[in-house]
């Protein structure tokens, strides 16, 4: 414990000697004495005095004045002052002392026990106060450190987000080009052998896209940016579509694929269909990957029903390689695989199940895995799903090649895109649908083109040199000839990050498409813009 400096101020030397002697047994104090108030003030400034015992009756400056001087100076105002007096115990003196800033009185002749008890208790108080001050300083420091760590974490999160946005743009742009050319080639006259090559190319580019999507998904979930989007949809149709899709994939590997549906299941539900599909697909894809012979079964059952809420269990079982017991728990962690040999033999990033687990949590559901090594595994997802009674319009995607989509009435489209492969592919797609197409390479050239010609629609890439898509849209919506300001704009962005897509709407885009996109998506957005009355032209 730190020693405390105690000042005794009394004009009579003998009083100082007797009081010092009285206090000499108290531990952890240094006694500093003075007979002169002026000298005592200087001592208080220079030394770290915590407690002052001040005689009241002194010539020149009396005790009350001395304590007032102490209290009025910020350097000494913290000092605890105790008046030592021989004058009466009348209230008016007491009050005067307390008003000057003293905390207590000691009366002469001093009672040794009371004096020691009071001084000891003040010293204890001072120690406690010092501890509180020290704790406050530490608290303030840790608050500052916490704020700094928070700022650093926020900065790191932002850098990660920017890195992801850039990376997703850089990787998605070429994949978009590859997928587009694949679409174009599928519309060309090809021999069966060439068609087979193109199919392989399509599979390879799709799996590349799956990997980049997985990386983006996990980062989006971790940074709290993954949104759950609830909608009404035809539940049984979704399950049957999955059955159709995976039956083909299973038969390619000579595997059986069965879907067992509980008759108690609702036909229409309100849930996030995209994420549900992602979870089931992930389980089934893994089973397909890790099963060489036998059977894969998707079972969907309603465990219980309360009002319109069904507790539904989706389970996928297989007769594959199984998982070692000590690995079952860790496979839901990011980048973890069953055992080290898996990567070599089957590839994969170890992200799929980590995404599934996080998605399940976002959906308030739970995932489980059971496995017998060498015999097979069962993965399940249990969640509450709300049944809807109203019939829902079933969303169906067409499998037609884009060259066979119904022709549009001729519209004049401006495409602003710096990537040649993408603009070439977009132009081809639009021309197939009957559109007249002008291609420019940046926002500045788009503005110039708009001055020369009337366009019905603008497709605007967001990241372009010289002038970005966002800058160009701002110019179009604010500054060009008023008759052309309202030209519908669809932005095409390789970024899948929500805030970037929102930013596109904020600057004035009518629709946003992420790269790579399916031709139907662009086609449907064009039809939607027609439907909005912004284009004086019927679609067909
Ligand atoms: P990936 O398949 O990309 O490695 P996942 O997160 O989807 O990543 O799976 C993690 C690991 O879990 C796999 O590497 C594999 O060891 C194990 N696993 C997942 N599903 C199965 C399955 N059906 N049968 C056997 N092992 C599986």
Coordinates of C-alpha atoms and ligand atoms in Angstrom, one line a residue:
X1 CA 0.0 0.0 0.0
X2 CA 1.3 3.5 -1.0
X3 CA 2.2 5.9 1.9
X4 CA 0.0 8.9 2.4
X5 CA 1.4 12.4 3.1
X6 CA -0.3 14.1 6.0
X7 CA 0.2 17.8 6.8
X8 CA -0.1 19.2 10.3
X9 CA -0.5 23.0 10.4
X10 CA -0.4 24.7 13.7
X11 CA 1.3 28.0 14.8
X12 CA 2.4 26.4 18.0
X13 CA 5.4 24.1 17.8
X14 CA 4.4 22.2 20.9
X15 CA 1.0 21.3 19.5
X16 CA 2.7 19.9 16.4
X17 CA 5.0 17.8 18.5
X18 CA 2.2 16.3 20.5
X19 CA 0.0 15.6 17.5
X20 CA 2.8 14.0 15.6
X21 CA 3.6 11.8 18.5
X22 CA 0.0 10.8 18.8
X23 CA -0.1 9.8 15.1
X24 CA 3.3 8.2 14.9
X25 CA 1.8 4.7 15.4
X26 CA -0.5 4.9 12.4
X27 CA 0.9 2.9 9.5
X28 CA 1.5 4.1 5.9
X29 CA 1.7 7.8 6.6
X30 CA 4.4 10.4 6.2
X31 CA 3.9 13.4 8.5
X32 CA 4.9 16.8 7.1
X33 CA 4.6 19.8 9.6
X34 CA 4.5 23.5 9.4
X35 CA 3.8 26.4 11.7
X36 CA 3.2 28.9 8.9
X37 CA 0.1 28.8 6.7
X38 CA 2.0 30.4 3.7
X39 CA 4.7 27.8 3.9
X40 CA 2.1 25.1 4.4
X41 CA 0.4 26.2 1.1
X42 CA 3.7 25.8 -0.7
X43 CA 4.2 22.4 0.9
X44 CA 0.7 21.4 -0.3
X45 CA 1.5 22.4 -3.9
X46 CA 4.9 20.7 -4.0
X47 CA 4.1 17.5 -2.1
X48 CA 1.3 15.1 -2.7
X49 CA -0.6 15.9 0.5
X50 CA -3.8 13.9 0.9
X51 CA -4.9 14.9 4.5
X52 CA -4.4 18.1 6.3
X53 CA -5.0 18.7 10.1
X54 CA -5.4 22.4 10.4
X55 CA -5.4 24.5 13.5
X56 CA -8.2 27.1 13.5
X57 CA -6.7 29.9 15.5
X58 CA -3.6 31.3 13.8
X59 CA -2.3 34.8 13.3
X60 CA -2.5 36.3 9.7
X61 CA -4.4 33.5 8.0
X62 CA -6.8 31.5 10.2
X63 CA -7.6 27.8 9.7
X64 CA -10.9 28.5 7.8
X65 CA -9.2 30.9 5.4
X66 CA -6.4 28.4 4.9
X67 CA -8.8 25.6 4.0
X68 CA -10.8 27.9 1.6
X69 CA -7.5 28.7 -0.1
X70 CA -6.7 24.9 -0.5
X71 CA -10.2 24.3 -1.9
X72 CA -10.1 27.1 -4.4
X73 CA -6.9 25.9 -6.1
X74 CA -7.4 22.9 -8.5
X75 CA -3.9 21.6 -7.5
X76 CA -4.9 21.3 -3.8
X77 CA -8.7 21.1 -3.9
X78 CA -8.7 17.3 -3.4
X79 CA -6.9 17.5 0.0
X80 CA -9.1 16.3 2.9
X81 CA -9.0 19.0 5.6
X82 CA -9.8 18.4 9.3
X83 CA -10.0 21.4 11.6
X84 CA -8.3 21.2 14.9
X85 CA -9.7 23.7 17.4
X86 CA -9.9 24.8 21.0
X87 CA -12.8 27.1 20.4
X88 CA -16.4 26.3 21.2
X89 CA -18.4 23.4 19.7
X90 CA -21.1 25.9 18.8
X91 CA -23.0 25.2 15.6
X92 CA -21.9 28.4 13.9
X93 CA -18.2 27.4 14.1
X94 CA -18.9 23.9 12.9
X95 CA -20.9 25.3 9.9
X96 CA -18.2 27.8 9.1
X97 CA -15.5 25.1 9.0
X98 CA -17.6 22.8 6.9
X99 CA -18.5 25.7 4.5
X100 CA -14.8 26.4 4.0
X101 CA -14.4 22.8 2.8
X102 CA -13.3 20.9 5.9
X103 CA -14.6 17.4 6.4
X104 CA -14.5 17.1 10.2
X105 CA -13.3 18.6 13.5
X106 CA -10.9 17.5 16.2
X107 CA -11.3 19.3 19.5
X108 CA -8.5 20.4 21.8
X109 CA -7.5 19.0 24.2
X110 CA -7.2 16.1 21.8
X111 CA -8.6 12.8 22.9
X112 CA -5.9 10.3 21.7
X113 CA -8.3 7.5 20.9
X114 CA -10.7 9.6 19.0
X115 CA -7.9 11.4 17.1
X116 CA -6.3 8.1 16.0
X117 CA -9.6 6.5 15.1
X118 CA -10.6 9.5 13.0
X119 CA -7.3 9.9 11.2
X120 CA -7.1 6.2 10.6
X121 CA -10.6 6.2 9.1
X122 CA -9.8 9.2 6.8
X123 CA -6.7 7.4 5.6
X124 CA -8.8 4.4 4.8
X125 CA -11.2 6.6 2.9
X126 CA -8.3 8.2 1.0
X127 CA -6.9 4.7 0.1
X128 CA -10.4 3.7 -1.2
X129 CA -10.7 6.9 -3.2
X130 CA -7.3 6.4 -4.7
X131 CA -8.2 2.8 -5.6
X132 CA -11.4 4.1 -7.3
X133 CA -9.4 6.7 -9.2
X134 CA -6.9 4.0 -10.3
X135 CA -9.8 1.7 -11.3
X136 CA -11.4 4.5 -13.2
X137 CA -8.2 5.2 -15.1
X138 CA -7.8 1.5 -15.9
X139 CA -11.5 1.4 -17.0
X140 CA -10.9 4.5 -19.2
X141 CA -7.8 2.9 -20.7
X142 CA -9.6 -0.4 -21.4
X143 CA -12.5 1.5 -22.9
X144 CA -10.1 3.3 -25.2
X145 CA -8.4 0.0 -26.1
X146 CA -11.8 -1.5 -26.8
X147 CA -12.9 1.4 -29.0
X148 CA -9.6 1.1 -30.9
X149 CA -10.0 -2.7 -31.3
X150 CA -13.5 -2.2 -32.5
X151 CA -12.4 0.4 -35.0
X152 CA -9.7 -2.0 -36.2
X153 CA -12.1 -4.8 -36.5
X154 CA -14.5 -2.6 -38.4
X155 CA -11.7 -1.5 -40.7
X156 CA -10.7 -5.1 -41.2
X157 CA -14.3 -6.0 -42.0
X158 CA -14.5 -3.2 -44.5
X159 CA -11.2 -4.2 -46.1
X160 CA -12.5 -7.8 -46.4
X161 CA -15.7 -6.5 -47.9
X162 CA -13.9 -4.4 -50.5
X163 CA -11.5 -7.3 -51.2
X164 CA -14.5 -9.6 -51.7
X165 CA -16.3 -7.1 -53.9
X166 CA -13.2 -6.7 -56.1
X167 CA -12.4 -10.4 -56.1
X168 CA -16.0 -11.3 -56.9
X169 CA -15.9 -8.8 -59.8
X170 CA -12.6 -10.0 -61.1
X171 CA -13.5 -13.7 -61.0
X172 CA -17.2 -13.4 -62.0
X173 CA -16.5 -11.3 -65.0
X174 CA -14.5 -13.9 -66.9
X175 CA -16.8 -16.7 -65.7
X176 CA -19.7 -14.6 -67.1
X177 CA -17.9 -14.5 -70.4
X178 CA -17.2 -18.2 -70.4
X179 CA -20.8 -19.0 -69.5
X180 CA -22.1 -16.6 -72.1
X181 CA -20.0 -18.1 -74.9
X182 CA -21.2 -21.6 -73.8
X183 CA -24.8 -20.4 -74.2
X184 CA -24.0 -19.0 -77.6
X185 CA -22.2 -22.1 -78.7
X186 CA -25.2 -24.2 -77.6
X187 CA -27.3 -22.1 -79.9
X188 CA -24.9 -22.8 -82.9
X189 CA -24.9 -25.9 -85.1
X190 CA -22.6 -28.3 -83.4
X191 CA -21.7 -32.0 -83.9
X192 CA -22.5 -34.3 -81.1
X193 CA -18.9 -34.5 -80.1
X194 CA -18.6 -30.7 -80.0
X195 CA -21.8 -30.5 -77.9
X196 CA -20.2 -32.9 -75.4
X197 CA -17.1 -30.7 -75.1
X198 CA -19.4 -27.7 -74.6
X199 CA -21.3 -29.5 -71.9
X200 CA -18.1 -30.3 -70.1
X201 CA -17.0 -26.7 -70.4
X202 CA -20.4 -25.7 -68.9
X203 CA -20.0 -28.1 -66.0
X204 CA -16.4 -26.9 -65.3
X205 CA -17.4 -23.2 -65.4
X206 CA -20.5 -23.9 -63.2
X207 CA -18.3 -25.6 -60.6
X208 CA -15.9 -22.7 -60.6
X209 CA -18.8 -20.5 -60.0
X210 CA -20.0 -22.7 -57.2
X211 CA -16.7 -22.4 -55.4
X212 CA -16.6 -18.6 -55.7
X213 CA -20.2 -18.5 -54.6
X214 CA -19.4 -20.6 -51.5
X215 CA -16.5 -18.3 -50.5
X216 CA -18.8 -15.3 -51.0
X217 CA -21.6 -16.9 -49.1
X218 CA -19.5 -17.8 -46.0
X219 CA -18.1 -14.3 -45.9
X220 CA -21.5 -12.7 -46.3
X221 CA -22.9 -14.9 -43.5
X222 CA -19.9 -14.1 -41.2
X223 CA -20.2 -10.4 -41.8
X224 CA -24.0 -10.5 -41.1
X225 CA -24.8 -9.5 -44.7
X226 CA -26.7 -12.7 -45.7
X227 CA -30.4 -11.9 -45.9
X228 CA -33.1 -14.4 -45.5
X229 CA -35.9 -13.8 -48.0
X230 CA -39.2 -15.4 -47.1
X231 CA -41.8 -15.9 -49.8
X232 CA -44.8 -18.1 -50.6
X233 CA -44.0 -21.0 -52.9
X234 CA -45.1 -24.4 -54.0
X235 CA -43.3 -26.7 -51.6
X236 CA -44.0 -30.0 -53.2
X237 CA -43.0 -28.7 -56.6
X238 CA -39.7 -27.5 -55.3
X239 CA -39.0 -31.0 -53.8
X240 CA -40.1 -32.7 -57.1
X241 CA -37.8 -30.4 -59.1
X242 CA -34.9 -31.3 -56.9
X243 CA -35.8 -35.0 -57.4
X244 CA -35.8 -34.5 -61.2
X245 CA -32.4 -32.7 -61.1
X246 CA -30.7 -35.2 -58.8
X247 CA -32.1 -38.3 -60.4
X248 CA -30.2 -37.4 -63.6
X249 CA -27.0 -36.7 -61.7
X250 CA -27.4 -40.0 -59.7
X251 CA -28.1 -42.1 -62.8
X252 CA -24.8 -40.7 -64.3
X253 CA -23.1 -42.4 -61.4
X254 CA -25.3 -45.5 -61.6
X255 CA -26.8 -44.7 -58.3
X256 CA -30.4 -44.8 -57.2
X257 CA -32.0 -41.6 -56.0
X258 CA -35.3 -41.7 -54.1
X259 CA -37.4 -39.0 -52.7
X260 CA -39.8 -40.0 -49.9
X261 CA -42.5 -37.4 -49.1
X262 CA -44.7 -37.6 -46.0
X263 CA -48.4 -37.2 -47.1
X264 CA -48.9 -34.8 -44.1
X265 CA -46.5 -32.2 -45.7
X266 CA -48.1 -28.9 -46.8
X267 CA -48.2 -28.2 -50.5
X268 CA -47.6 -24.4 -50.2
X269 CA -45.4 -22.8 -47.7
X270 CA -43.9 -19.5 -46.6
X271 CA -40.1 -19.9 -46.3
X272 CA -36.8 -19.0 -47.9
X273 CA -37.0 -21.3 -50.9
X274 CA -33.5 -20.4 -52.2
X275 CA -31.8 -21.2 -48.9
X276 CA -33.9 -24.4 -48.4
X277 CA -32.8 -25.6 -51.9
X278 CA -29.2 -24.7 -51.0
X279 CA -29.2 -26.8 -47.9
X280 CA -30.9 -29.9 -49.4
X281 CA -28.7 -29.6 -52.6
X282 CA -25.6 -29.5 -50.5
X283 CA -26.5 -32.7 -48.6
X284 CA -27.5 -34.5 -51.8
X285 CA -24.4 -33.3 -53.7
X286 CA -22.2 -34.5 -50.9
X287 CA -23.9 -37.9 -50.9
X288 CA -23.5 -38.1 -54.7
X289 CA -19.8 -37.2 -54.3
X290 CA -19.1 -39.7 -51.5
X291 CA -21.1 -42.7 -52.7
X292 CA -19.8 -45.1 -55.3
X293 CA -22.6 -47.7 -55.2
X294 CA -26.0 -48.1 -53.7
X295 CA -28.7 -45.5 -53.0
X296 CA -29.3 -42.0 -51.9
X297 CA -32.6 -41.1 -50.3
X298 CA -34.1 -37.7 -49.5
X299 CA -36.8 -38.1 -46.9
X300 CA -39.1 -35.2 -46.0
X301 CA -41.4 -35.6 -43.0
X302 CA -43.7 -33.4 -40.9
X303 CA -42.6 -34.2 -37.3
X304 CA -45.4 -32.2 -35.7
X305 CA -47.9 -29.5 -36.5
X306 CA -49.1 -26.6 -34.4
X307 CA -51.7 -24.3 -36.0
X308 CA -50.1 -23.6 -39.4
X309 CA -46.5 -24.3 -38.4
X310 CA -45.0 -27.6 -39.4
X311 CA -41.8 -28.9 -37.8
X312 CA -40.2 -30.5 -40.9
X313 CA -37.3 -32.8 -41.1
X314 CA -35.3 -33.1 -44.3
X315 CA -32.8 -36.0 -44.3
X316 CA -30.5 -37.3 -46.9
X317 CA -29.1 -40.8 -46.4
X318 CA -26.6 -42.6 -48.5
X319 CA -24.6 -45.8 -48.8
X320 CA -21.3 -44.1 -49.3
X321 CA -17.9 -44.1 -47.7
X322 CA -19.2 -42.8 -44.3
X323 CA -17.3 -40.6 -41.9
X324 CA -14.9 -41.6 -39.0
X325 CA -16.6 -41.1 -35.6
X326 CA -14.0 -38.6 -34.4
X327 CA -14.6 -36.4 -37.6
X328 CA -18.4 -36.2 -37.5
X329 CA -18.4 -33.2 -35.2
X330 CA -15.8 -31.1 -37.0
X331 CA -17.2 -31.4 -40.6
X332 CA -19.6 -28.5 -40.0
X333 CA -16.6 -26.2 -39.3
X334 CA -15.4 -24.1 -42.2
X335 CA -12.6 -25.6 -44.3
X336 CA -12.8 -28.9 -42.4
X337 CA -13.0 -32.2 -44.2
X338 CA -13.6 -35.8 -42.9
X339 CA -10.0 -36.8 -43.2
X340 CA -6.9 -35.6 -44.9
X341 CA -7.2 -38.1 -47.8
X342 CA -10.6 -36.6 -48.8
X343 CA -9.1 -33.5 -50.6
X344 CA -6.8 -35.6 -52.6
X345 CA -9.4 -38.1 -53.6
X346 CA -12.6 -36.1 -53.9
X347 CA -11.4 -32.4 -54.0
X348 CA -13.7 -29.8 -52.3
X349 CA -13.1 -26.8 -50.1
X350 CA -14.8 -28.0 -46.9
X351 CA -17.1 -25.0 -47.0
X352 CA -20.4 -26.6 -48.0
X353 CA -21.5 -27.9 -44.6
X354 CA -20.2 -24.8 -42.8
X355 CA -22.5 -22.8 -45.0
X356 CA -25.4 -25.2 -44.4
X357 CA -24.9 -25.0 -40.6
X358 CA -24.8 -21.2 -40.6
X359 CA -27.8 -21.0 -43.0
X360 CA -29.7 -23.4 -40.7
X361 CA -29.0 -21.1 -37.7
X362 CA -30.2 -18.1 -39.7
X363 CA -33.4 -19.9 -40.4
X364 CA -33.8 -21.0 -36.7
X365 CA -33.3 -24.6 -37.6
X366 CA -30.8 -27.3 -36.7
X367 CA -28.5 -29.7 -38.6
X368 CA -27.3 -33.1 -37.6
X369 CA -25.0 -35.8 -39.0
X370 CA -24.9 -39.5 -38.3
X371 CA -22.6 -41.9 -40.0
X372 CA -21.2 -45.4 -39.9
X373 CA -17.7 -45.4 -41.3
X374 CA -17.6 -47.6 -44.4
X375 CA -21.4 -48.0 -44.6
X376 CA -23.0 -44.6 -45.1
X377 CA -24.2 -41.3 -43.7
X378 CA -27.3 -39.4 -42.9
X379 CA -27.5 -35.6 -42.8
X380 CA -30.6 -33.9 -41.6
X381 CA -32.1 -30.4 -41.3
X382 CA -35.0 -29.7 -38.9
X383 CA -36.9 -26.4 -39.1
X384 CA -40.3 -24.8 -38.5
X385 CA -42.1 -24.0 -41.8
X386 CA -45.3 -22.1 -42.1
X387 CA -48.0 -23.5 -44.3
X388 CA -50.0 -21.2 -46.6
X389 CA -53.5 -22.0 -47.7
X390 CA -53.8 -19.6 -50.6
X391 CA -52.6 -21.1 -53.9
X392 CA -49.3 -19.6 -55.0
X393 CA -48.4 -18.7 -58.5
X394 CA -45.7 -21.2 -59.3
X395 CA -42.5 -19.6 -60.5
X396 CA -41.0 -21.8 -63.3
X397 CA -37.8 -21.2 -65.1
X398 CA -37.6 -22.1 -68.8
X399 CA -35.0 -24.5 -70.0
X400 CA -35.3 -23.2 -73.6
X401 CA -32.1 -21.9 -75.2
X402 CA -32.3 -18.2 -75.4
X403 CA -32.5 -18.2 -79.2
X404 CA -35.9 -19.7 -78.8
X405 CA -37.4 -17.1 -76.5
X406 CA -40.2 -15.2 -78.1
X407 CA -38.9 -12.3 -80.1
X408 CA -39.4 -8.8 -78.7
X409 CA -40.7 -5.8 -80.6
X410 CA -37.6 -4.1 -82.0
X411 CA -36.0 -1.9 -79.3
X412 CA -32.9 0.2 -79.4
X413 CA -30.5 -0.9 -76.7
X414 CA -27.3 0.8 -75.6
X415 CA -24.8 -1.6 -74.0
X416 CA -22.0 0.0 -71.9
X417 CA -19.5 -2.7 -71.0
X418 CA -15.7 -2.6 -71.0
X419 CA -15.2 -6.4 -71.2
X420 CA -15.3 -7.3 -74.9
X421 CA -16.3 -10.9 -74.3
X422 CA -19.3 -9.8 -72.2
X423 CA -20.4 -7.1 -74.6
X424 CA -20.1 -9.4 -77.5
X425 CA -22.2 -12.0 -75.8
X426 CA -24.8 -9.5 -74.6
X427 CA -25.1 -8.0 -78.1
X428 CA -25.6 -11.5 -79.5
X429 CA -28.3 -12.3 -77.0
X430 CA -30.2 -9.0 -77.5
X431 CA -29.9 -9.2 -81.3
X432 CA -31.4 -12.7 -81.2
X433 CA -34.4 -11.2 -79.4
X434 CA -34.8 -8.6 -82.1
X435 CA -33.1 -5.7 -80.5
X436 CA -30.9 -3.1 -82.2
X437 CA -27.6 -2.9 -80.2
X438 CA -25.0 -0.2 -79.8
X439 CA -21.9 -1.1 -77.7
X440 CA -19.7 1.4 -75.9
X441 CA -16.8 0.8 -73.5
X442 CA -17.4 3.2 -70.7
X443 CA -19.8 5.7 -69.1
X444 CA -18.4 8.7 -70.8
X445 CA -18.9 7.1 -74.3
X446 CA -22.5 6.1 -73.2
X447 CA -23.3 9.7 -72.5
X448 CA -21.9 10.7 -75.9
X449 CA -24.0 8.0 -77.6
X450 CA -27.1 9.2 -75.8
X451 CA -26.6 12.7 -77.2
X452 CA -26.6 11.2 -80.8
X453 CA -29.4 8.6 -80.6
X454 CA -32.7 7.8 -78.8
X455 CA -32.4 4.5 -76.9
X456 CA -35.2 2.5 -75.3
X457 CA -33.0 0.8 -72.8
X458 CA -29.5 1.0 -71.4
X459 CA -27.5 -2.0 -70.1
X460 CA -24.8 -0.5 -67.9
X461 CA -21.8 -2.3 -66.4
X462 CA -20.9 -0.8 -63.0
X463 CA -17.1 -1.1 -63.0
X464 CA -15.7 0.6 -66.1
X465 CA -12.6 2.7 -66.8
X466 CA -12.8 6.5 -67.5
X467 CA -16.3 6.8 -66.1
X468 CA -18.0 4.2 -64.0
X469 CA -21.6 3.0 -64.6
X470 CA -22.8 4.7 -61.4
X471 CA -21.3 8.1 -62.4
X472 CA -22.9 7.7 -65.9
X473 CA -26.3 6.9 -64.4
X474 CA -26.1 10.0 -62.1
X475 CA -25.3 12.1 -65.2
X476 CA -28.1 10.6 -67.2
X477 CA -30.7 11.0 -64.4
X478 CA -29.5 14.6 -63.6
X479 CA -28.0 16.4 -66.5
X480 CA -28.8 15.2 -70.0
X481 CA -31.6 16.3 -72.2
X482 CA -34.8 15.9 -70.1
X483 CA -36.5 13.8 -72.8
X484 CA -33.8 11.2 -72.4
X485 CA -33.3 11.3 -68.6
X486 CA -35.9 8.7 -67.9
X487 CA -34.4 6.0 -70.3
X488 CA -34.7 2.7 -68.4
X489 CA -31.4 1.4 -67.1
X490 CA -30.4 -2.1 -66.1
X491 CA -27.1 -2.3 -64.3
X492 CA -25.0 -5.4 -64.7
X493 CA -22.7 -5.9 -61.9
X494 CA -20.2 -8.7 -61.0
X495 CA -20.6 -7.8 -57.4
X496 CA -23.1 -9.8 -55.4
X497 CA -22.8 -7.7 -52.4
X498 CA -26.2 -6.3 -51.3
X499 CA -25.1 -2.8 -50.5
X500 CA -23.5 -2.4 -54.0
X501 CA -26.8 -3.6 -55.6
X502 CA -28.7 -1.1 -53.4
X503 CA -26.3 1.6 -54.4
X504 CA -27.2 1.0 -58.1
X505 CA -30.9 1.6 -57.3
X506 CA -30.0 4.7 -55.3
X507 CA -28.2 6.3 -58.2
X508 CA -31.2 5.6 -60.4
X509 CA -31.1 2.2 -62.0
X510 CA -34.4 0.5 -62.7
X511 CA -33.2 -3.0 -62.4
X512 CA -30.0 -4.8 -61.3
X513 CA -28.6 -8.0 -62.6
X514 CA -25.6 -9.8 -61.1
X515 CA -23.0 -11.5 -63.2
X516 CA -23.0 -14.2 -64.3
X517 CA -26.7 -14.2 -65.2
X518 CA -29.0 -16.6 -67.0
X519 CA -30.4 -15.3 -70.3
X520 CA -33.9 -15.7 -68.8
X521 CA -33.1 -13.3 -66.1
X522 CA -32.2 -10.5 -68.5
X523 CA -35.1 -11.3 -70.7
X524 CA -37.5 -11.2 -67.7
X525 CA -36.1 -7.9 -66.5
X526 CA -36.6 -6.4 -70.0
X527 CA -40.2 -7.6 -70.0
X528 CA -40.7 -6.2 -66.5
X529 CA -39.5 -2.8 -67.8
X530 CA -41.9 -3.0 -70.7
X531 CA -44.7 -3.8 -68.3
X532 CA -43.8 -0.7 -66.2
X533 CA -44.9 1.6 -69.1
X534 CA -41.5 3.1 -69.4
X535 CA -41.0 1.8 -72.9
X536 CA -43.7 2.8 -75.5
X537 CA -43.6 -0.6 -77.1
X538 CA -45.2 -3.9 -76.3
X539 CA -42.9 -6.8 -75.7
X540 CA -44.2 -9.1 -78.3
Ligands
LIG1 P1 -16.4 -30.5 -49.2 O1 -17.4 -31.5 -49.7 O2 -16.2 -29.4 -50.1 O3 -15.1 -31.1 -48.7 P2 -18.3 -30.1 -47.1 O4 -18.3 -29.0 -46.0 O5 -19.5 -30.2 -47.9 O6 -17.0 -29.8 -47.9 O7 -18.0 -31.5 -46.4 C1 -17.0 -31.5 -45.4 C2 -16.6 -33.0 -45.2 O8 -17.6 -33.8 -44.7 C3 -16.2 -33.7 -46.5 O9 -14.9 -33.3 -46.9 C4 -16.4 -35.1 -46.2 O10 -15.2 -35.6 -45.5 C5 -17.5 -35.1 -45.2 N1 -18.8 -35.5 -45.8 C6 -19.8 -34.6 -46.1 N2 -20.9 -35.3 -46.6 C7 -20.5 -36.6 -46.6 C8 -21.2 -37.8 -47.0 N3 -22.4 -37.8 -47.5 N4 -20.5 -39.0 -46.9 C9 -19.2 -39.0 -46.4 N5 -18.6 -37.9 -46.0 C10 -19.2 -36.7 -46.1

